[in-house]
Amino acid sequence: MRNEQIFTVHGDGELVARAGHLFASARTEFLCAARDLDTWAQPSARAAVRDRLRTGRGPGLSTRKLLSPLALADEAARAHLTLVRSRGAEVRISASPLPHETILIDRRVMILAGRESPTGRAYTVTTSPTMIDGVHTLYSAVWDTSTDLDAYLRQDVPRLDAGDRTILNALGSGLTDESAARRLGLSLRTYRRRVADLMVTLEAGSRFQAGLRAGELGLPGRP
């Protein structure tokens, strides 16, 4: 029976220092689940994951990335995922809400990301077979019901820029139009025009429907 380890680190820097080498250690399977592409805030942590995914499918290595629709809300993210896919990794989009980010390496190491905090995320790293097998089973179940990236993109998912997301957040805040416009530094007329444009983008007949559509896509601003 192998020795089991479990430890928690705080912030991306500490994660890279203590467990960064694990990202490049995969030999048979590298699985990643995330809500979006901004999980690893520090450049060093982001580079570690990017470099692992860049290698794609090596001899005998299965690389899979499971994401929520939020990851497709801007053009840069779409381009990045298309590149990852072209290098051999499998990418699928899940309609089901995903937990905080998870990485599974060869069914022997698991990294779980916690919530955002002022001091950075907490990450739990474990080699416990029981914990890893349980999460691996859940990952496989969600993967099997998710949609391949190319097929999902053909559904013409709305593309939202940073400004659209800001408006969507304002709609979900419960503020009046006047208060939301002041908070965003916009005139009332400009704010209402941006809301109308966003509703067209989301194919929503009302602000409430816009919030529901945002929820379906895993975007902020739910009613």
Coordinates of C-alpha atoms in Angstrom, one line a residue:
M1 CA 0.0 0.0 0.0
R2 CA 1.5 3.3 -1.0
N3 CA 2.0 6.2 1.4
E4 CA -0.9 8.6 1.2
Q5 CA -0.2 12.4 1.3
I6 CA -2.5 15.3 1.7
F7 CA -1.5 18.9 2.2
T8 CA -2.9 22.4 1.5
V9 CA -1.1 25.4 0.1
H10 CA -2.3 29.0 -0.2
G11 CA -1.9 31.0 -3.4
D12 CA -0.6 30.1 -6.8
G13 CA 3.0 30.8 -5.9
E14 CA 3.1 28.2 -3.1
L15 CA 1.2 25.7 -5.3
V16 CA 3.9 26.0 -8.0
A17 CA 6.7 25.8 -5.4
R18 CA 5.5 22.7 -3.7
A19 CA 3.5 20.9 -6.4
G20 CA 4.4 22.5 -9.8
H21 CA 6.6 19.5 -10.8
L22 CA 3.5 17.3 -10.7
F23 CA 1.9 19.0 -13.8
A24 CA 4.7 17.6 -16.0
S25 CA 4.7 14.2 -14.3
A26 CA 1.6 12.8 -16.2
R27 CA 2.3 9.6 -18.1
T28 CA -1.1 8.1 -18.8
E29 CA -3.8 10.7 -18.0
F30 CA -4.1 14.4 -17.3
L31 CA -7.6 15.6 -16.5
C32 CA -8.6 19.2 -15.8
A33 CA -12.0 20.6 -14.9
A34 CA -12.5 24.3 -14.5
R35 CA -15.3 26.9 -14.8
D36 CA -13.2 29.2 -16.9
L37 CA -9.6 29.8 -18.0
D38 CA -8.6 32.2 -15.2
T39 CA -8.1 29.6 -12.5
W40 CA -4.4 30.0 -12.1
A41 CA -4.0 33.7 -11.5
Q42 CA -0.2 34.0 -11.3
P43 CA 1.8 33.7 -14.6
S44 CA 4.0 30.9 -13.2
A45 CA 1.0 28.7 -12.2
R46 CA -0.8 29.4 -15.5
A47 CA 2.3 28.5 -17.4
A48 CA 2.6 25.2 -15.6
V49 CA -0.9 24.2 -16.6
R50 CA -0.5 25.7 -20.1
D51 CA 2.7 23.8 -20.8
R52 CA 1.1 20.5 -19.7
L53 CA -1.9 21.0 -22.0
R54 CA 0.3 22.3 -24.8
T55 CA 1.9 18.9 -25.1
G56 CA -1.5 17.5 -25.9
R57 CA -1.7 13.7 -26.5
G58 CA 1.7 12.2 -26.1
P59 CA 2.4 8.4 -26.5
G60 CA -0.1 6.7 -24.3
L61 CA -1.2 10.0 -22.6
S62 CA -4.9 11.1 -22.5
T63 CA -5.3 14.8 -21.9
R64 CA -8.8 16.1 -21.2
K65 CA -10.1 19.5 -20.3
L66 CA -13.7 20.0 -19.1
L67 CA -15.1 23.5 -18.9
S68 CA -18.3 25.5 -18.3
P69 CA -19.8 27.6 -21.1
L70 CA -18.3 30.7 -19.3
A71 CA -14.9 29.7 -20.8
L72 CA -16.2 30.4 -24.3
A73 CA -17.5 33.9 -23.6
D74 CA -14.6 35.8 -25.2
E75 CA -12.7 35.3 -28.5
A76 CA -9.3 34.9 -26.8
A77 CA -10.5 31.9 -24.8
R78 CA -12.0 30.3 -27.8
A79 CA -8.8 30.7 -29.7
H80 CA -6.8 29.2 -26.8
L81 CA -9.0 26.2 -26.6
T82 CA -9.0 25.6 -30.3
L83 CA -5.2 25.6 -30.1
V84 CA -5.2 23.2 -27.2
R85 CA -7.6 20.9 -29.2
S86 CA -5.3 21.1 -32.3
R87 CA -2.4 19.8 -30.2
G88 CA -4.2 16.6 -29.3
A89 CA -6.1 17.4 -26.1
E90 CA -9.8 16.6 -25.8
V91 CA -12.0 19.5 -24.8
R92 CA -15.6 19.3 -23.8
I93 CA -18.2 21.8 -22.4
S94 CA -20.4 20.8 -19.6
A95 CA -24.0 22.1 -19.2
S96 CA -23.9 21.0 -15.6
P97 CA -22.4 23.4 -13.0
L98 CA -18.8 22.5 -12.3
P99 CA -17.2 22.6 -8.8
H100 CA -14.1 24.5 -8.1
E101 CA -11.2 23.6 -10.4
T102 CA -9.8 20.1 -10.2
I103 CA -6.8 18.4 -11.8
L104 CA -6.3 14.6 -11.8
I105 CA -2.9 13.2 -12.8
D106 CA -2.6 9.4 -13.6
R107 CA -5.2 8.6 -10.9
R108 CA -2.4 9.0 -8.4
V109 CA -2.4 12.8 -7.7
M110 CA -5.3 15.2 -7.3
I111 CA -5.3 19.0 -6.9
L112 CA -8.5 20.7 -5.8
A113 CA -8.8 24.5 -5.9
G114 CA -10.8 26.3 -3.2
R115 CA -12.7 29.6 -3.4
E116 CA -11.1 32.9 -4.2
S117 CA -10.0 34.9 -1.1
P118 CA -8.0 38.1 -0.4
T119 CA -4.9 36.0 0.2
G120 CA -5.4 33.8 -2.9
R121 CA -6.9 30.4 -3.4
A122 CA -6.3 27.5 -1.2
Y123 CA -5.3 24.3 -3.0
T124 CA -5.5 20.8 -1.6
V125 CA -3.1 18.2 -3.0
T126 CA -3.6 14.5 -2.2
T127 CA -2.5 11.1 -3.3
S128 CA -5.4 9.3 -1.4
P129 CA -6.7 6.6 -3.7
T130 CA -10.2 6.8 -2.1
M131 CA -10.5 10.5 -2.7
I132 CA -9.0 10.3 -6.2
D133 CA -11.2 7.4 -7.3
G134 CA -14.4 9.1 -6.1
V135 CA -13.6 12.4 -7.9
H136 CA -12.4 10.5 -11.0
T137 CA -15.8 8.7 -11.2
L138 CA -17.7 12.0 -11.0
Y139 CA -15.4 13.5 -13.6
S140 CA -16.0 10.6 -16.0
A141 CA -19.8 10.9 -15.5
V142 CA -19.9 14.6 -16.3
W143 CA -17.4 14.1 -19.2
D144 CA -19.7 11.4 -20.8
T145 CA -22.7 13.8 -20.8
S146 CA -20.8 16.9 -22.0
T147 CA -20.5 18.3 -25.5
D148 CA -17.4 18.2 -27.7
L149 CA -15.9 21.7 -28.2
D150 CA -16.4 21.8 -31.9
A151 CA -20.0 20.7 -31.6
Y152 CA -20.6 23.3 -28.9
L153 CA -19.1 26.1 -30.9
R154 CA -21.4 25.2 -33.8
Q155 CA -24.4 26.1 -31.5
D156 CA -23.3 29.7 -31.8
V157 CA -22.9 30.5 -28.1
P158 CA -23.1 34.3 -27.5
R159 CA -19.8 36.0 -27.3
L160 CA -19.6 38.6 -24.5
D161 CA -16.8 41.0 -24.0
A162 CA -15.8 42.6 -20.6
G163 CA -18.2 45.4 -21.1
D164 CA -21.1 43.0 -21.7
R165 CA -20.3 41.1 -18.5
T166 CA -20.2 44.4 -16.6
I167 CA -23.7 45.2 -17.8
L168 CA -24.9 41.7 -17.0
N169 CA -23.6 42.0 -13.5
A170 CA -25.3 45.3 -13.1
L171 CA -28.6 43.7 -14.2
G172 CA -28.3 41.0 -11.6
S173 CA -27.4 43.5 -8.8
G174 CA -31.0 44.7 -8.3
L175 CA -30.0 48.4 -8.8
T176 CA -32.2 50.8 -10.7
D177 CA -31.1 51.8 -14.1
E178 CA -30.1 55.2 -12.7
S179 CA -28.0 53.7 -10.0
A180 CA -26.4 51.2 -12.2
A181 CA -25.5 53.8 -14.8
R182 CA -23.9 56.0 -12.2
R183 CA -21.9 53.0 -10.8
L184 CA -20.6 52.2 -14.3
G185 CA -19.9 55.9 -15.2
L186 CA -22.4 55.8 -18.1
S187 CA -25.2 58.1 -19.0
L188 CA -28.7 56.6 -18.4
R189 CA -29.3 56.6 -22.2
T190 CA -26.0 54.7 -22.9
Y191 CA -26.7 52.2 -20.1
R192 CA -30.1 51.4 -21.4
R193 CA -28.8 51.1 -25.0
R194 CA -26.1 48.6 -23.7
V195 CA -28.8 46.6 -21.9
A196 CA -30.9 46.5 -25.1
D197 CA -27.9 45.4 -27.1
L198 CA -27.1 42.7 -24.6
M199 CA -30.6 41.3 -24.7
V200 CA -30.3 41.0 -28.5
T201 CA -27.0 39.1 -28.1
L202 CA -28.5 36.7 -25.6
E203 CA -31.7 36.4 -27.7
A204 CA -33.8 37.4 -24.7
G205 CA -37.2 39.1 -24.8
S206 CA -36.9 40.7 -21.4
R207 CA -34.3 41.4 -18.7
F208 CA -35.5 38.5 -16.7
Q209 CA -35.0 36.2 -19.7
A210 CA -31.5 37.7 -20.2
G211 CA -30.7 36.6 -16.6
L212 CA -32.0 33.1 -17.2
R213 CA -30.0 32.8 -20.4
A214 CA -26.9 34.0 -18.6
G215 CA -27.5 31.3 -16.0
E216 CA -27.8 28.6 -18.7
L217 CA -24.4 29.7 -20.0
G218 CA -22.7 29.8 -16.6
L219 CA -22.3 33.6 -16.8
P220 CA -22.7 36.1 -14.0
G221 CA -25.8 38.2 -13.6
R222 CA -28.4 35.6 -12.8
P223 CA -31.7 36.9 -11.6

